[in-house]
Amino acid sequence: MSPARALALFGAGLFIGAMLVFMGMSALAQRHSVPRGTMAMMQYHLSQLRQSTRSMACEDERARQHLTRLGALATDAGPIFAQIGFDEPVFLRHREEFLAEIATALASADCDAIATRVKPISESCDACHHAVR
Ligand code: HEC
């Protein structure tokens, strides 16, 4: 084999290798896009919940809407996170605990009572993150 040909083959090999790495990486990123999107939405609804409970006229209806969304997202998180390997008991247990926090908050009599539940909810987010990430 001539040196030029060997070099060309080597170049082609590098190129194909780089392509494969790139494809693998974007497949991996795509696999994580729905779980990350789910968490981004949870982040959004938590901060909106915090805002609506802190506003002068604590907005009951709105606070409940954000709580409902958080509950639905956490429910979805089960199958969504299972796809990227989060299906061990510790993840599932933290998810149950989070859902229980949401249920407690939803059972609150009024917006001021919901306001006192925001901290435990956000602590429940952190508890899962510390346990599994
Ligand atoms: C039952 C476990 C669990 C609960 C509860 C939970 N998370 Fe997560 N969260 C995770 C895991 C696992 C990841 C890592 C996902 C990944 O690497 O793709 C994550 C990642 C995140 C991220 C980073 C996303 C990114 O782009 O990398 C944010 C922000 C986040 N969570 C916010 C929240 C908020 C806000 C709450 C509560 C309202 C919450 N999470 C509750 C398990 C949980």
Short mmCIF file of C-alpha atoms in Angstrom, two decimals, residues 39 42-43 81 86 91 94 122-133:
data_model
loop_
_atom_site.label_atom_id
_atom_site.label_comp_id
_atom_site.label_asym_id
_atom_site.label_seq_id
_atom_site.Cartn_x
_atom_site.Cartn_y
_atom_site.Cartn_z
CA MET A 39 -37.40 18.37 35.36
CA MET A 42 -41.03 20.85 37.49
CA GLN A 43 -38.58 23.65 38.17
CA PHE A 81 -36.92 8.12 34.02
CA PHE A 86 -33.80 5.37 37.05
CA PHE A 91 -35.70 6.59 43.07
CA HIS A 94 -38.40 9.38 46.64
CA SER A 122 -38.62 21.80 47.44
CA GLU A 123 -36.77 19.79 50.11
CA SER A 124 -38.35 16.69 48.64
CA CYS A 125 -36.87 17.61 45.20
CA ASP A 126 -33.45 17.93 46.81
CA ALA A 127 -33.81 14.70 48.76
CA CYS A 128 -34.29 12.74 45.54
CA HIS A 129 -31.43 14.57 43.79
CA HIS A 130 -29.05 13.81 46.67
CA ALA A 131 -30.11 10.18 46.73
CA VAL A 132 -29.85 9.38 43.02
CA ARG A 133 -27.73 11.85 41.09
#
